mmCIF file of C-alpha atoms in Angstrom:
data_model
loop_
_atom_site.group_PDB
_atom_site.id
_atom_site.type_symbol
_atom_site.label_atom_id
_atom_site.label_comp_id
_atom_site.label_asym_id
_atom_site.label_seq_id
_atom_site.Cartn_x
_atom_site.Cartn_y
_atom_site.Cartn_z
ATOM 1 C CA MET A 1351 141.537 54.633 -6.267
ATOM 2 C CA PRO A 1352 142.226 57.295 -3.631
ATOM 3 C CA ILE A 1353 142.706 56.304 0.004
ATOM 4 C CA ASN A 1354 139.897 57.462 2.288
ATOM 5 C CA GLN A 1355 140.773 60.385 4.507
ATOM 6 C CA PRO A 1356 140.071 60.353 8.264
ATOM 7 C CA LEU A 1357 136.996 62.241 9.411
ATOM 8 C CA GLY A 1358 137.553 65.514 11.203
ATOM 9 C CA ASP A 1359 137.318 65.932 14.948
ATOM 10 C CA ALA A 1360 133.811 67.382 14.781
ATOM 11 C CA ALA A 1361 132.481 64.271 13.035
ATOM 12 C CA LEU A 1362 134.374 61.917 15.366
ATOM 13 C CA ASP A 1363 132.984 63.777 18.374
ATOM 14 C CA GLN A 1364 129.421 63.557 17.032
ATOM 15 C CA LEU A 1365 129.692 59.845 16.295
ATOM 16 C CA PHE A 1366 131.762 58.712 19.274
ATOM 17 C CA ARG A 1367 133.627 60.947 21.690
ATOM 18 C CA THR A 1368 130.913 63.332 22.873
ATOM 19 C CA ALA A 1369 127.890 61.263 21.810
ATOM 20 C CA ARG A 1370 125.901 59.822 24.685
ATOM 21 C CA THR A 1371 123.103 57.362 25.418
ATOM 22 C CA TYR A 1372 120.087 59.426 26.453
ATOM 23 C CA ASN A 1373 117.451 58.676 29.074
ATOM 24 C CA GLY A 1374 115.131 61.496 27.958
ATOM 25 C CA TYR A 1375 114.509 63.829 25.064
ATOM 26 C CA LEU A 1376 113.682 67.414 24.241
ATOM 27 C CA ASP A 1377 110.130 68.144 23.152
ATOM 28 C CA THR A 1378 111.183 68.180 19.505
ATOM 29 C CA PRO A 1379 109.458 65.883 17.007
ATOM 30 C CA VAL A 1380 111.217 63.404 14.753
ATOM 31 C CA SER A 1381 109.675 62.924 11.311
ATOM 32 C CA ASN A 1382 109.032 59.680 9.489
ATOM 33 C CA ASP A 1383 111.437 60.936 6.830
ATOM 34 C CA GLN A 1384 114.179 61.133 9.458
ATOM 35 C CA LEU A 1385 113.476 57.585 10.600
ATOM 36 C CA GLU A 1386 113.607 56.390 7.010
ATOM 37 C CA ALA A 1387 116.906 58.242 6.570
ATOM 38 C CA VAL A 1388 118.353 56.264 9.488
ATOM 39 C CA TRP A 1389 117.534 53.029 7.647
ATOM 40 C CA GLU A 1390 118.880 54.368 4.375
ATOM 41 C CA LEU A 1391 122.273 54.833 6.056
ATOM 42 C CA MET A 1392 122.400 51.802 8.343
ATOM 43 C CA LYS A 1393 121.552 49.353 5.554
ATOM 44 C CA TYR A 1394 125.031 49.914 4.112
ATOM 45 C CA GLY A 1395 126.807 48.523 7.178
ATOM 46 C CA PRO A 1396 128.360 45.110 6.489
ATOM 47 C CA THR A 1397 126.656 41.878 7.498
ATOM 48 C CA SER A 1398 127.581 38.256 6.812
ATOM 49 C CA ALA A 1399 126.797 37.465 3.163
ATOM 50 C CA ASN A 1400 124.793 40.718 3.113
ATOM 51 C CA CYS A 1401 122.124 38.845 5.083
ATOM 52 C CA LEU A 1402 120.580 42.004 6.617
ATOM 53 C CA PRO A 1403 118.452 40.165 9.222
ATOM 54 C CA ALA A 1404 117.348 43.273 11.154
ATOM 55 C CA ARG A 1405 113.655 44.148 10.969
ATOM 56 C CA ILE A 1406 112.561 47.338 12.690
ATOM 57 C CA VAL A 1407 109.208 48.409 14.061
ATOM 58 C CA TRP A 1408 109.214 52.152 14.736
ATOM 59 C CA CYS A 1409 106.815 53.019 17.554
ATOM 60 C CA VAL A 1410 105.737 56.626 17.042
ATOM 61 C CA SER A 1411 102.013 56.625 17.801
ATOM 62 C CA ASP A 1412 100.773 56.990 21.365
ATOM 63 C CA GLU A 1413 99.056 53.609 21.029
ATOM 64 C CA SER A 1414 102.191 51.739 19.964
ATOM 65 C CA LYS A 1415 104.329 53.443 22.604
ATOM 66 C CA GLN A 1416 101.790 52.569 25.315
ATOM 67 C CA LYS A 1417 101.804 48.919 24.203
ATOM 68 C CA LEU A 1418 105.588 48.719 24.164
ATOM 69 C CA ALA A 1419 106.003 50.579 27.454
ATOM 70 C CA ALA A 1420 103.664 48.118 29.162
ATOM 71 C CA LEU A 1421 106.008 45.280 28.162
ATOM 72 C CA ALA A 1422 109.154 46.955 29.517
ATOM 73 C CA MET A 1423 110.584 47.492 32.980
ATOM 74 C CA PRO A 1424 108.902 50.529 34.588
ATOM 75 C CA ALA A 1425 111.926 52.808 34.187
ATOM 76 C CA ASN A 1426 112.294 51.817 30.538
ATOM 77 C CA GLY A 1427 108.568 52.211 29.981
ATOM 78 C CA GLU A 1428 108.804 55.838 31.088
ATOM 79 C CA LYS A 1429 111.613 56.441 28.593
ATOM 80 C CA ILE A 1430 109.561 54.904 25.773
ATOM 81 C CA LEU A 1431 106.539 57.050 26.542
ATOM 82 C CA GLN A 1432 108.607 60.235 26.692
ATOM 83 C CA ALA A 1433 110.652 59.669 23.522
ATOM 84 C CA PRO A 1434 109.442 60.861 20.106
ATOM 85 C CA ALA A 1435 110.008 57.331 18.754
ATOM 86 C CA THR A 1436 111.288 53.958 19.840
ATOM 87 C CA ALA A 1437 112.727 51.375 17.457
ATOM 88 C CA ILE A 1438 112.281 47.686 18.116
ATOM 89 C CA ILE A 1439 115.301 46.052 16.494
ATOM 90 C CA GLY A 1440 114.220 42.561 15.521
ATOM 91 C CA MET A 1441 115.930 39.672 13.766
ATOM 92 C CA ASP A 1442 114.297 37.687 11.006
ATOM 93 C CA MET A 1443 114.894 33.988 11.610
ATOM 94 C CA GLU A 1444 114.134 33.389 7.929
ATOM 95 C CA PHE A 1445 116.595 36.006 6.661
ATOM 96 C CA TYR A 1446 118.189 33.353 4.450
ATOM 97 C CA GLU A 1447 115.137 33.321 2.179
ATOM 98 C CA ASN A 1448 116.289 36.715 0.881
ATOM 99 C CA LEU A 1449 119.847 35.622 0.149
ATOM 100 C CA PRO A 1450 119.231 34.718 -3.513
ATOM 101 C CA GLU A 1451 118.459 38.430 -4.008
ATOM 102 C CA LEU A 1452 120.827 39.971 -1.452
ATOM 103 C CA PHE A 1453 123.839 37.700 -2.078
ATOM 104 C CA PRO A 1454 123.411 36.341 -5.610
ATOM 105 C CA HIS A 1455 127.069 35.348 -6.086
ATOM 106 C CA THR A 1456 126.503 31.855 -4.724
ATOM 107 C CA ASP A 1457 123.799 29.625 -3.209
ATOM 108 C CA ALA A 1458 124.126 31.107 0.287
ATOM 109 C CA ARG A 1459 120.563 30.088 1.200
ATOM 110 C CA SER A 1460 121.630 26.441 1.270
ATOM 111 C CA TRP A 1461 124.124 27.208 4.046
ATOM 112 C CA PHE A 1462 121.272 27.893 6.444
ATOM 113 C CA VAL A 1463 118.271 25.750 5.480
ATOM 114 C CA GLY A 1464 117.715 23.211 8.259
ATOM 115 C CA ASN A 1465 120.619 24.503 10.378
ATOM 116 C CA ASP A 1466 118.784 26.182 13.250
ATOM 117 C CA ALA A 1467 121.913 26.793 15.319
ATOM 118 C CA LEU A 1468 123.627 28.653 12.468
ATOM 119 C CA ILE A 1469 120.459 30.588 11.674
ATOM 120 C CA GLU A 1470 120.096 31.781 15.270
ATOM 121 C CA LYS A 1471 123.776 32.659 15.658
ATOM 122 C CA THR A 1472 123.878 34.520 12.348
ATOM 123 C CA ALA A 1473 120.614 36.392 12.917
ATOM 124 C CA PHE A 1474 121.606 37.510 16.405
ATOM 125 C CA ARG A 1475 125.149 38.561 15.542
ATOM 126 C CA ASN A 1476 124.213 40.459 12.416
ATOM 127 C CA SER A 1477 121.075 42.135 13.747
ATOM 128 C CA SER A 1478 123.206 43.285 16.683
ATOM 129 C CA LEU A 1479 125.726 44.697 14.215
ATOM 130 C CA GLN A 1480 122.888 46.448 12.433
ATOM 131 C CA GLY A 1481 121.725 47.818 15.765
ATOM 132 C CA GLY A 1482 125.141 49.407 16.161
ATOM 133 C CA TYR A 1483 124.841 50.867 12.676
ATOM 134 C CA PHE A 1484 121.416 52.191 13.682
ATOM 135 C CA ILE A 1485 122.978 54.135 16.549
ATOM 136 C CA LEU A 1486 125.760 55.551 14.381
ATOM 137 C CA ALA A 1487 123.369 56.423 11.542
ATOM 138 C CA ALA A 1488 121.108 58.277 13.964
ATOM 139 C CA ARG A 1489 124.075 60.188 15.392
ATOM 140 C CA ALA A 1490 125.334 61.015 11.901
ATOM 141 C CA LEU A 1491 121.916 62.540 11.149
ATOM 142 C CA GLY A 1492 121.967 64.687 14.291
ATOM 143 C CA LEU A 1493 119.733 62.429 16.390
ATOM 144 C CA ASP A 1494 120.358 60.737 19.730
ATOM 145 C CA THR A 1495 119.471 57.258 20.929
ATOM 146 C CA GLY A 1496 118.915 55.278 24.091
ATOM 147 C CA ALA A 1497 119.440 51.571 23.476
ATOM 148 C CA MET A 1498 118.117 49.188 26.111
ATOM 149 C CA SER A 1499 117.098 45.677 26.983
ATOM 150 C CA GLY A 1500 114.889 45.311 30.051
ATOM 151 C CA PHE A 1501 111.694 44.252 28.307
ATOM 152 C CA ASN A 1502 109.734 41.034 27.815
ATOM 153 C CA ASN A 1503 111.033 39.725 24.502
ATOM 154 C CA ASP A 1504 108.364 37.045 24.107
ATOM 155 C CA ALA A 1505 105.558 39.505 24.786
ATOM 156 C CA VAL A 1506 107.048 42.084 22.414
ATOM 157 C CA ASP A 1507 107.356 39.422 19.726
ATOM 158 C CA ALA A 1508 103.704 38.439 20.194
ATOM 159 C CA GLU A 1509 102.533 42.060 20.096
ATOM 160 C CA PHE A 1510 104.695 43.505 17.318
ATOM 161 C CA PHE A 1511 105.954 40.551 15.247
ATOM 162 C CA ALA A 1512 102.939 38.224 15.347
ATOM 163 C CA GLY A 1513 102.621 35.951 12.332
ATOM 164 C CA THR A 1514 106.279 36.364 11.373
ATOM 165 C CA LYS A 1515 109.568 34.626 12.087
ATOM 166 C CA VAL A 1516 110.994 37.833 13.567
ATOM 167 C CA LYS A 1517 112.225 37.933 17.162
ATOM 168 C CA SER A 1518 113.140 41.063 19.093
ATOM 169 C CA ASN A 1519 116.798 41.743 19.855
ATOM 170 C CA PHE A 1520 116.781 45.114 21.657
ATOM 171 C CA ILE A 1521 114.950 48.423 21.641
ATOM 172 C CA SER A 1522 116.145 51.988 21.366
ATOM 173 C CA THR A 1523 114.540 55.354 21.868
ATOM 174 C CA ILE A 1524 115.436 58.024 19.321
ATOM 175 C CA GLY A 1525 115.081 61.786 19.241
ATOM 176 C CA TYR A 1526 116.946 64.892 20.331
ATOM 177 C CA GLY A 1527 118.540 64.062 23.662
ATOM 178 C CA ASP A 1528 117.958 66.172 26.742
ATOM 179 C CA PRO A 1529 121.364 66.773 28.394
ATOM 180 C CA ALA A 1530 119.659 66.934 31.793
ATOM 181 C CA THR A 1531 118.846 63.202 31.546
ATOM 182 C CA ILE A 1532 122.403 61.896 31.386
ATOM 183 C CA PHE A 1533 125.030 61.466 34.050
ATOM 184 C CA GLU A 1534 128.798 61.752 33.878
ATOM 185 C CA ARG A 1535 130.302 59.458 31.256
ATOM 186 C CA SER A 1536 131.419 56.087 32.596
ATOM 187 C CA PRO A 1537 135.093 55.151 32.222
ATOM 188 C CA ARG A 1538 136.543 54.105 28.873
ATOM 189 C CA PRO A 1539 139.884 52.306 29.412
ATOM 190 C CA GLU A 1540 143.020 53.004 27.418
ATOM 191 C CA PHE A 1541 144.078 50.727 24.562
ATOM 192 C CA ALA A 1542 146.666 48.704 26.494
ATOM 193 C CA ARG A 1543 144.194 47.498 29.098
ATOM 194 C CA PHE A 1544 141.824 45.576 26.822
ATOM 195 C CA ASN A 1545 143.886 45.113 23.670
ATOM 196 C CA LYS A 1546 146.912 43.183 22.460
ATOM 197 C CA ILE A 1547 148.658 43.444 19.115
ATOM 198 C CA VAL A 1548 150.297 40.147 18.117
#
């Protein structure tokens, strides 16, 4: 089996080095097909026992954006209203019910049933991982994102995940970023400052 080759500088720039978190977007629409394409990439990112706990509500209608914006801090609400779409990244607290299908190699469901602490820890960690994959998938497809907290999680859960065991983790706008809405990149320290090889 051949060894994977490193991506070129253009791809690394698009995914990491020149990519930014946007506070506003160009007046360019994002299609439902593009949003679906984000999922079709991000679903391949690894999660514990392939548990895939992330559940996403994509707010694209004016009505859904108004509802979500009303549950966020004012500055974040403005971003939601201006963006072509905003994704609510949720975590299914019953993700383990899908493990017989998603991880059929063993009885992984039994690891979680009745263990609320493990369920919560696993759902949060892995939906956060999937949120990172969401950002990278969007960037890989030529889109920009603006991940944020600063909203009322309980109210968002009641409005968008009612009748389910899904809880919100974070939200992210998505579209074609307007360079005028970002400021100079914050510092990124060199390897030696935050790393140690042992």
